[in-house]
Short mmCIF file of C-alpha atoms in Angstrom, two decimals:
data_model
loop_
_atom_site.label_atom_id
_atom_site.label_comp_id
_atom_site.label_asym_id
_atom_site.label_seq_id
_atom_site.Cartn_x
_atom_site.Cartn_y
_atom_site.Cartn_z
CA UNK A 617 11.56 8.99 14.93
CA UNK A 618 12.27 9.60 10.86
CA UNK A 619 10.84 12.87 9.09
CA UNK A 620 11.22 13.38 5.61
CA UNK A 621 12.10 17.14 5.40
CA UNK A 622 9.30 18.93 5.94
CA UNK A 623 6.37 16.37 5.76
CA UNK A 624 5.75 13.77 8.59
CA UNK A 625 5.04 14.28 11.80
CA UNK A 626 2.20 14.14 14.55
CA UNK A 627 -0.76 16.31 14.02
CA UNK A 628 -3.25 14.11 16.68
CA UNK A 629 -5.36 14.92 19.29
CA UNK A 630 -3.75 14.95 22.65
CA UNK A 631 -5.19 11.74 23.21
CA UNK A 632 -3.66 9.69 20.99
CA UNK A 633 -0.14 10.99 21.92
CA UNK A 634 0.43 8.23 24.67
CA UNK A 635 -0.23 5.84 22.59
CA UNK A 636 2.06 6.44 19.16
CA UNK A 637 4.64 7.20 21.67
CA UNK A 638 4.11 3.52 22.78
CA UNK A 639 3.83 2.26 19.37
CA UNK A 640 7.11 3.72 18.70
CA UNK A 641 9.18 2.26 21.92
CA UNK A 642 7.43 -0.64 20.94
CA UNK A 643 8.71 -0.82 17.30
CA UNK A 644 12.16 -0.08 18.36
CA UNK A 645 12.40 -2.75 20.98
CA UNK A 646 10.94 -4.96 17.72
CA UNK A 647 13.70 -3.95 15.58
CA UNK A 648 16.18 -4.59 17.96
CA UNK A 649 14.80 -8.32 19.18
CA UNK A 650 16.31 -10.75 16.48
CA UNK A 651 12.95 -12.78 17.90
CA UNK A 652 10.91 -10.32 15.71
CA UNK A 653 12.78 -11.07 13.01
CA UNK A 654 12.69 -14.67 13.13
CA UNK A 655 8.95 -15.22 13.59
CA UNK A 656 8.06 -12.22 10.99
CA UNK A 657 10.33 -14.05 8.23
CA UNK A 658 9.13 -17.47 9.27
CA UNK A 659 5.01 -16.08 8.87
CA UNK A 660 6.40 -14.40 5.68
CA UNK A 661 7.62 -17.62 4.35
CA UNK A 662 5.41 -20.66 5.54
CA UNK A 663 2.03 -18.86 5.81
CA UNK A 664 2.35 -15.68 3.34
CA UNK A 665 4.30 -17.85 0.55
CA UNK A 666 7.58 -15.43 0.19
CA UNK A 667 9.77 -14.64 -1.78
CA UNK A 668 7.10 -14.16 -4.46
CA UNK A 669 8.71 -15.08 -7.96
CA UNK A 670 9.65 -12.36 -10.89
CA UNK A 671 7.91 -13.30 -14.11
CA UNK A 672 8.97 -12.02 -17.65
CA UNK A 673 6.14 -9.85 -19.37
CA UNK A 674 7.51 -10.55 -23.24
CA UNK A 675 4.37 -10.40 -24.86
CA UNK A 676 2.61 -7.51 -22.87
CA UNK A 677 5.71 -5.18 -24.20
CA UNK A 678 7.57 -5.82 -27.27
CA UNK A 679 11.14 -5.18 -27.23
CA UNK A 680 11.43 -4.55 -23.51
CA UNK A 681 12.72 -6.75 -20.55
CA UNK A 682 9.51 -5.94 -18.51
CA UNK A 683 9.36 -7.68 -15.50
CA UNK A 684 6.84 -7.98 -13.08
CA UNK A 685 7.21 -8.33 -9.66
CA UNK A 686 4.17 -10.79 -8.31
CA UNK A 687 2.86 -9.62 -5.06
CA UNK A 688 -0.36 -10.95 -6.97
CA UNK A 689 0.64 -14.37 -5.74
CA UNK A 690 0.96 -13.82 -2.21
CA UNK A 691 -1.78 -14.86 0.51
CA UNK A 692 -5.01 -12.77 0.16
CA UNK A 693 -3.98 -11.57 -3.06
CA UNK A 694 -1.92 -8.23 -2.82
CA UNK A 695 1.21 -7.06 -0.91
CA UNK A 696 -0.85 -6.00 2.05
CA UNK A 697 -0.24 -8.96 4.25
CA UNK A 698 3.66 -8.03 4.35
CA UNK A 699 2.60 -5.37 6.87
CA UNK A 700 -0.59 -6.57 8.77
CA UNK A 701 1.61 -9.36 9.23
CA UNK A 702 4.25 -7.46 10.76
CA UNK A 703 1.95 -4.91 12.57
CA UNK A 704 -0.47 -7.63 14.07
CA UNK A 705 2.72 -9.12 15.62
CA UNK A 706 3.85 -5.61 17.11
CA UNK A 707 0.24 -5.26 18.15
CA UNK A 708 0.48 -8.75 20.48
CA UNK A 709 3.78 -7.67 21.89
CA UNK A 710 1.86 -4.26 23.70
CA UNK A 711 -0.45 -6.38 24.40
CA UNK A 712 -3.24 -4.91 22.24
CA UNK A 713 -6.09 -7.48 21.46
CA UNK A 714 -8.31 -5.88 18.82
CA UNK A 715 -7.60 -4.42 15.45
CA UNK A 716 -9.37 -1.99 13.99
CA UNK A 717 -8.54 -0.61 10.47
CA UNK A 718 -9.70 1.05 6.98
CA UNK A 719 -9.59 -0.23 3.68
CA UNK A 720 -10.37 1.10 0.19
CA UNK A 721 -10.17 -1.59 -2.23
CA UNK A 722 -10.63 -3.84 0.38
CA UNK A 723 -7.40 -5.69 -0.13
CA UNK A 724 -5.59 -4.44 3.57
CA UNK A 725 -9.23 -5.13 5.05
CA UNK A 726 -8.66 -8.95 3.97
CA UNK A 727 -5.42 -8.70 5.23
CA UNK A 728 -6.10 -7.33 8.07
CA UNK A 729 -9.12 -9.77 8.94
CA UNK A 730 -6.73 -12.68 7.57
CA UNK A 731 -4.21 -12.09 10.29
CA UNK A 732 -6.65 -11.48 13.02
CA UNK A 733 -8.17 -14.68 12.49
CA UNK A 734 -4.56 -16.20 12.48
CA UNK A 735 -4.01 -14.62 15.93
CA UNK A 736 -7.08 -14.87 17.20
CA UNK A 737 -8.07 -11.20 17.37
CA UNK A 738 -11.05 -9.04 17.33
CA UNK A 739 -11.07 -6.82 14.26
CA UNK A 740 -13.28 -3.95 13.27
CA UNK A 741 -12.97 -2.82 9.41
CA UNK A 742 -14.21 0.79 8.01
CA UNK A 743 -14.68 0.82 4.44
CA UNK A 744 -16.85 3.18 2.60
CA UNK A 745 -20.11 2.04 1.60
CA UNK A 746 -19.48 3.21 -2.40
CA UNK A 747 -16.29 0.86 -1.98
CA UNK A 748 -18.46 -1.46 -0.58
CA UNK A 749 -20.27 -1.44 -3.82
CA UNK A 750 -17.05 -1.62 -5.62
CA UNK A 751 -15.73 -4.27 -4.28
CA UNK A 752 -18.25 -6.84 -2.67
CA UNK A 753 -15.89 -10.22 -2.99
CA UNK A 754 -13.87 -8.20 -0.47
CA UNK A 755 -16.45 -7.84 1.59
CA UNK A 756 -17.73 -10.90 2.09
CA UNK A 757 -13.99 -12.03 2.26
CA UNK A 758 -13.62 -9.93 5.48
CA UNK A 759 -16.98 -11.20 7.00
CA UNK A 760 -16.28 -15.00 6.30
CA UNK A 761 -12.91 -14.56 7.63
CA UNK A 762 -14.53 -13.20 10.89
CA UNK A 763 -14.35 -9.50 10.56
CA UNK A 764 -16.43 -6.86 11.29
CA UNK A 765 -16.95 -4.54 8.18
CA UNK A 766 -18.84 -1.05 9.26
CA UNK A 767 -19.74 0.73 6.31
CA UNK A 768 -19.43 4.54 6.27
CA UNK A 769 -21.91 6.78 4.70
CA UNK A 770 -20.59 10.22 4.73
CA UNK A 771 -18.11 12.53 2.12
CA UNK A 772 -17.49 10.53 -0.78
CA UNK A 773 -17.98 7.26 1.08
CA UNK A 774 -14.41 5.92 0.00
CA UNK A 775 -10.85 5.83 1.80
CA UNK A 776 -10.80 9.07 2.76
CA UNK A 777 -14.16 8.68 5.05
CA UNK A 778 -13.14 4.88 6.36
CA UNK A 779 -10.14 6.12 7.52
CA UNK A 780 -11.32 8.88 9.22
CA UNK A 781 -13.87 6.57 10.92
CA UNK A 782 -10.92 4.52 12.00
CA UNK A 783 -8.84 7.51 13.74
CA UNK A 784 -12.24 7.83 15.95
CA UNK A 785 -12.77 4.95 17.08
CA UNK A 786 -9.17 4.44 17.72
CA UNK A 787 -9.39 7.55 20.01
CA UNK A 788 -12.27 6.10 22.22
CA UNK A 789 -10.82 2.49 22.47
CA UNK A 790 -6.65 3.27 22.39
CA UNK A 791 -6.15 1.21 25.80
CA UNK A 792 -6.78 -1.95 23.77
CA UNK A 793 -6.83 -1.39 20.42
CA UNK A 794 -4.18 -1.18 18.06
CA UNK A 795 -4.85 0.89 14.87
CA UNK A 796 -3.71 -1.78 11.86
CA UNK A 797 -2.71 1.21 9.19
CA UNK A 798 -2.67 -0.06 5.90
CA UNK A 799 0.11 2.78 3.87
CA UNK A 800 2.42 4.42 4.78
CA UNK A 801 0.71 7.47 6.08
CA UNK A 802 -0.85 8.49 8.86
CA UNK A 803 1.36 9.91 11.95
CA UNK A 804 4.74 8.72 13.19
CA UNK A 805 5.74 6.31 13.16
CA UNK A 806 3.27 4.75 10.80
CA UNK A 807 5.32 5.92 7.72
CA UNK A 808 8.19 4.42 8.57
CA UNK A 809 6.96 1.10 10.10
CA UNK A 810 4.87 0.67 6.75
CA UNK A 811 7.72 1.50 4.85
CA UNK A 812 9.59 -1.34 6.31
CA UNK A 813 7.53 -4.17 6.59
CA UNK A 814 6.96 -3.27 2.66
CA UNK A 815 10.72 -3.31 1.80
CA UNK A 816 11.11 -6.74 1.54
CA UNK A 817 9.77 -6.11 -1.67
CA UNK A 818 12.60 -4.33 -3.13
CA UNK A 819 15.23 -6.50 -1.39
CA UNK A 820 13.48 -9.57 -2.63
CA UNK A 821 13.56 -7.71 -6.43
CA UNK A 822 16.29 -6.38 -6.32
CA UNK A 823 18.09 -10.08 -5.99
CA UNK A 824 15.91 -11.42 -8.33
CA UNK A 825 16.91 -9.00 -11.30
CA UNK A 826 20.37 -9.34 -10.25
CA UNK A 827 20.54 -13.24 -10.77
CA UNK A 828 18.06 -12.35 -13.79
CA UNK A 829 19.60 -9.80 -15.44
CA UNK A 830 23.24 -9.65 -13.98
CA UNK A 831 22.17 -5.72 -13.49
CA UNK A 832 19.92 -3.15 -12.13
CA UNK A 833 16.65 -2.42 -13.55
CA UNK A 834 17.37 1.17 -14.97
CA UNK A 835 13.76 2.19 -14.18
CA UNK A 836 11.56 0.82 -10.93
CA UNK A 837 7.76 1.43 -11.71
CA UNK A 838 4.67 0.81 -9.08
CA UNK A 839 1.47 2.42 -8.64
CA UNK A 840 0.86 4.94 -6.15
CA UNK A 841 -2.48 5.75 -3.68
CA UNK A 842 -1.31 6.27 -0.17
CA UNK A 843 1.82 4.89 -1.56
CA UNK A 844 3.01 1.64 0.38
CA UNK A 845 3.46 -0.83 -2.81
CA UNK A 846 5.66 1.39 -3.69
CA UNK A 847 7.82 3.20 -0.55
CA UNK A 848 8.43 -0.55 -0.45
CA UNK A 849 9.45 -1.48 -3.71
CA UNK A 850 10.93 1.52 -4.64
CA UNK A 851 12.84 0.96 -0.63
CA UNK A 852 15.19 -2.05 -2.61
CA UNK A 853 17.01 0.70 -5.06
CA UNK A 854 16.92 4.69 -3.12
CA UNK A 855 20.79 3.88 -2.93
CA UNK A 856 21.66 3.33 -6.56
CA UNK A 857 21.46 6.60 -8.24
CA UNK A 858 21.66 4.84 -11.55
CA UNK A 859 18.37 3.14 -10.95
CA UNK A 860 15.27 5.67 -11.84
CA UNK A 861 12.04 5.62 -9.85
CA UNK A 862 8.77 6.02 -10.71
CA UNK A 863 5.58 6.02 -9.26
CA UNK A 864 2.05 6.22 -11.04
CA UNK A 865 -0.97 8.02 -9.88
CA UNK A 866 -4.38 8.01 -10.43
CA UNK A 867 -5.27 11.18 -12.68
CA UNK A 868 -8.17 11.64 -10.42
CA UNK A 869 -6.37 11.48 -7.17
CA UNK A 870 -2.47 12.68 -8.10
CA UNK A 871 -1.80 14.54 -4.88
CA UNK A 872 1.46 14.37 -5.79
CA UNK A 873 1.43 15.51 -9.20
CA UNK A 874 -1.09 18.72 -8.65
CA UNK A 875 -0.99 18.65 -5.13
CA UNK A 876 -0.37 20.81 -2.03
CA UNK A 877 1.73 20.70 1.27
CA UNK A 878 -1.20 20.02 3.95
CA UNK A 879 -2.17 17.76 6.58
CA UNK A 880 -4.30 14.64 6.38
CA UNK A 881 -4.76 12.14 8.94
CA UNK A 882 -2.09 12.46 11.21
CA UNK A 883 0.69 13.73 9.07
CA UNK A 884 1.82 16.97 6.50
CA UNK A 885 2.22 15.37 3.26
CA UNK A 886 1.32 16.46 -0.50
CA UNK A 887 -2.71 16.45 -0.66
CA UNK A 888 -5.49 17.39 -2.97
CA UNK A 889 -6.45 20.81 -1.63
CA UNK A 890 -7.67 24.01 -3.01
CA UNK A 891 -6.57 27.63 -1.99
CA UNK A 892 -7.98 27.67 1.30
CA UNK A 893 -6.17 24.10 2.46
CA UNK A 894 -9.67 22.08 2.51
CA UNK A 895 -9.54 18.77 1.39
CA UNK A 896 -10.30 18.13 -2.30
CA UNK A 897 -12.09 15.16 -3.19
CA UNK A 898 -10.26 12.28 -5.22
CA UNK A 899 -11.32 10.06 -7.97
CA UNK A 900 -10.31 6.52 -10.04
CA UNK A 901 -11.60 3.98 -11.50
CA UNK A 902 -9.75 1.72 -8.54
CA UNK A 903 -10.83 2.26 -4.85
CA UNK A 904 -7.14 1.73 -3.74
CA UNK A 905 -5.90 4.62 -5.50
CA UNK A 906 -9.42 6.83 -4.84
CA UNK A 907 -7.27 8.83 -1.67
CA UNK A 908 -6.39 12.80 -1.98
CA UNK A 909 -3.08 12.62 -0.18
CA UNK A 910 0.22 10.08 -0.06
CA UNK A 911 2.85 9.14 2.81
CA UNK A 912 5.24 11.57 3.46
CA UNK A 913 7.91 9.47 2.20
CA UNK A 914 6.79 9.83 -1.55
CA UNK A 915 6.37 13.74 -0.83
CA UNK A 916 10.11 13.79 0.05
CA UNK A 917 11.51 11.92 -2.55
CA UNK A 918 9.42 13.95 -5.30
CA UNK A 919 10.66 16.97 -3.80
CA UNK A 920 14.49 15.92 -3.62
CA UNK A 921 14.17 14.79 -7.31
CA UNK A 922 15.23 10.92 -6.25
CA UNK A 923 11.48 9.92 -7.51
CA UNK A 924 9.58 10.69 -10.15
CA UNK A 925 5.65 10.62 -10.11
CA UNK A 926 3.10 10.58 -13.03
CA UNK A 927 -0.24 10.24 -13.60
CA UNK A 928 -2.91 7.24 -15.82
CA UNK A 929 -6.27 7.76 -16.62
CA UNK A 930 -9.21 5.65 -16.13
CA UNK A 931 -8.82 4.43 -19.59
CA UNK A 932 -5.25 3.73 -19.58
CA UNK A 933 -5.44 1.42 -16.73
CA UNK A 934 -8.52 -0.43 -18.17
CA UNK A 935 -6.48 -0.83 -21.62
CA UNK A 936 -3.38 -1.90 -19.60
CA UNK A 937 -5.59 -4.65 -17.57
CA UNK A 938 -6.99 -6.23 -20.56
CA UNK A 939 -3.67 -6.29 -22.39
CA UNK A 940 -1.98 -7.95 -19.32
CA UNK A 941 -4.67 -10.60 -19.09
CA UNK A 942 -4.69 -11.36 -22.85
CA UNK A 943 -1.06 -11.53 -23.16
CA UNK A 944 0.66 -13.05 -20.15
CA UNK A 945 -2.54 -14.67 -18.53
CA UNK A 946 -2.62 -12.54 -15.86
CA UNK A 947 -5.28 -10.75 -14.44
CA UNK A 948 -3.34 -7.63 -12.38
CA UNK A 949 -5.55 -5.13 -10.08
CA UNK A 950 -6.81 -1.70 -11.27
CA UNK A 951 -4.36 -0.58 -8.82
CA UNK A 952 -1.17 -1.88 -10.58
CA UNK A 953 -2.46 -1.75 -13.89
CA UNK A 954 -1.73 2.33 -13.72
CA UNK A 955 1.74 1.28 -13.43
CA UNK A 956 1.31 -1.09 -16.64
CA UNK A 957 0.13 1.65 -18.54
CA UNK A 958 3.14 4.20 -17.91
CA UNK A 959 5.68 1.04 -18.27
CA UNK A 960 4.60 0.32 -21.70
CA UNK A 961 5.93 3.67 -22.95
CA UNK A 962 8.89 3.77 -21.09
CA UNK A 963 12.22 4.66 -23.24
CA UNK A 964 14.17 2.14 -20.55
CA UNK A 965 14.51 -1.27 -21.87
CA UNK A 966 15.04 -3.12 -18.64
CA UNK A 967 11.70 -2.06 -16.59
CA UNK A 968 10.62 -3.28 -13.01
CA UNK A 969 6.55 -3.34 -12.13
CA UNK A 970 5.00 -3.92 -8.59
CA UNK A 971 2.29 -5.99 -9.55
CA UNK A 972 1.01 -5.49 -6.46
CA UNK A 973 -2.58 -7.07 -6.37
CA UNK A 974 -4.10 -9.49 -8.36
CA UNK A 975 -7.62 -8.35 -10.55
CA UNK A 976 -10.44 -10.79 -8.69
CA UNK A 977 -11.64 -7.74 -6.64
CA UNK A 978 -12.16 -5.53 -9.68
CA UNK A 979 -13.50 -8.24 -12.72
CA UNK A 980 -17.54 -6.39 -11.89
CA UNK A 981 -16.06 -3.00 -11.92
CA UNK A 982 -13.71 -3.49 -15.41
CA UNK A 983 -17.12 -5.63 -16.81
CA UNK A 984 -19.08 -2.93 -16.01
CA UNK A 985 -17.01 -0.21 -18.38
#
């Protein structure tokens, strides 16, 4: 089981021990059946439409190489489906039957009802009800794809809440339900199995920009909420020093940027907290990003220096969304566009972006500003 220094870990009722420690046999068994690997990369590539293609941003910045890496184009939208695909697979081999999971911007709740309808599963999404506002399309996405979408009325009514909602009913249904985390949080081995099923991002890049370029990227940007676009991305370059990493926040919700060592949701990680270690509410513009902590993973790498992390307003993001649409055609997620912002001003010349979700979801939100 990976830590990263001191973050990770298990901090779950007794309850749920049994289970994660099945989870985890039942992961390694996974890794070690080629089987696993076969039907994963043949869902990946016949249902999910991988590899997903690198496109040239000339127009959106001047006198850069800025290229964008288009998770926008895969199945339901967003890089999500990389892991429910992998995790609803793992979930049939322990013979689990229904999914239950949370979403924020909606985007892992379409994946996660996508898959289940693929597989024939039950599935029971938490959302909070003000993302529910936020993102309606989603919603009715999840319900016509068979879902069940509870809405969740307390706190802020946002990730934080719906995946707090999730851990409980988890708890009083673990003997056949499998808990279908959507970022690499949560408690081991969540992190890590996130973390993988994400990576074929940055493999996939890191080929592309090779037989692009003939040469690294010398900086890898992608947003950052709970932090899977990405752990993943970012997954394709931690071994070449040369390549700089860096992952954009939310200025609202940068647990990593102002935050503290804590524990949220099943793991110690860097979190929005004040003096007394109590949860600190988060905000953005984009319900993906709205979160007050991040997987352990990022916490690590900020720490050892290998990745940096910075923060983009509101108003950054909505400048960098329109500016993306107008000048490539492409309509990126509030999410990514965070990243776009920071890229822009990069001194780097050769830049990689996660574009990791396209902008459907968020067209009422960025009308409504």
């Amino acid at each position: 089981m990976l830590t990263y220094g001191e973050y990770g870990g298990r901090f779950v009722p007794e309850t749920l021990i049994p289970a994660l420690d099945e989870l985890d046999a039942g992961w390694r068994e996974a890794q070690a059946d080629d089987s696993f690997a076969r039907e994963l990369h043949h869902l990946l590539t016949t249902y999910a439409g991988r590899p997903t293609p690198l496109t040239l941003a000339e127009r959106f910045a001047p006198g850069k190489r800025l290229y964008l890496k288009r998770e926008d184009l895969l199945h339901t939208g967003a890089h999500k489906l990389n892991n429910a695909l992998g995790q609803v697979v793992l979930a049939r081999r322990l013979g689990k039957r229904r999914i239950v999971a949370e979403t924020g911007a909606g985007q892992h709740g379409v994946a996660t009802a996508t898959v289940c309808a693929r597989f024939g599963f039950e599935c029971t999404i938490y959302m909070g009800s003000e993302d529910m506002r936020r993102q309606r399309p989603n919603v009715e996405r999840m319900e016509l794809l068979g879902a069940e979408v509870r809405p969740v009325e307390f706190g802020t009514r946002t990730l934080k809440e719906a995946t707090s909602e999730a851990i409980r009913d988890w708890i009083g249904s673990v003997e056949t339900t499998h808990y279908l985390i959507g970022s690499c949080v949560g408690p081991a081995p969540y992190p890590e199995i996130v973390r993988e099923l994400q990576a074929v991002i940055g493999r996939e890049a890191r080929a592309q920009i090779l037989e692009a370029e003939s040469r690294l990227p010398e900086v890898v940007v992608a947003c950052v909420g709970g932090g899977s676009n990405a752990i993943g991305t970012f997954a394709g370059f931690l071994d070449d020093p040369e390549v700089r990493l860096l992952g954009v926040e939310a200025a609202g919700a940068a647990s990593l940027g102002t935050g503290h060592a804590g524990v949220l949701h099943g793991s110690r990680s860097s979190l929005l907290a004040d003096e007394d270690g109590q949860v600190l509410d988060a905000h953005s513009i984009s319900a993906g990003l709205d979160y007050p902590g991040v997987g352990p993973e990022h916490a690590f790498l900020r720490d050892s220096g290998r990745a940096e992390y910075v923060g983009a307003t509101d108003e950054e993001a909505l400048a960098a969304f329109r500016r993306l649409a107008r000048t490539e055609g492409i309509v990126p997620a509030l999410e990514p566009a965070h990243a776009l912002a920071r890229a822009r001003e990069l001194d780097e010349e050769l830049v990689l972006v996660c574009l990791s979700g396209r902008g459907d979801k968020d067209l009422a939100e960025v009308l409504a500003r």
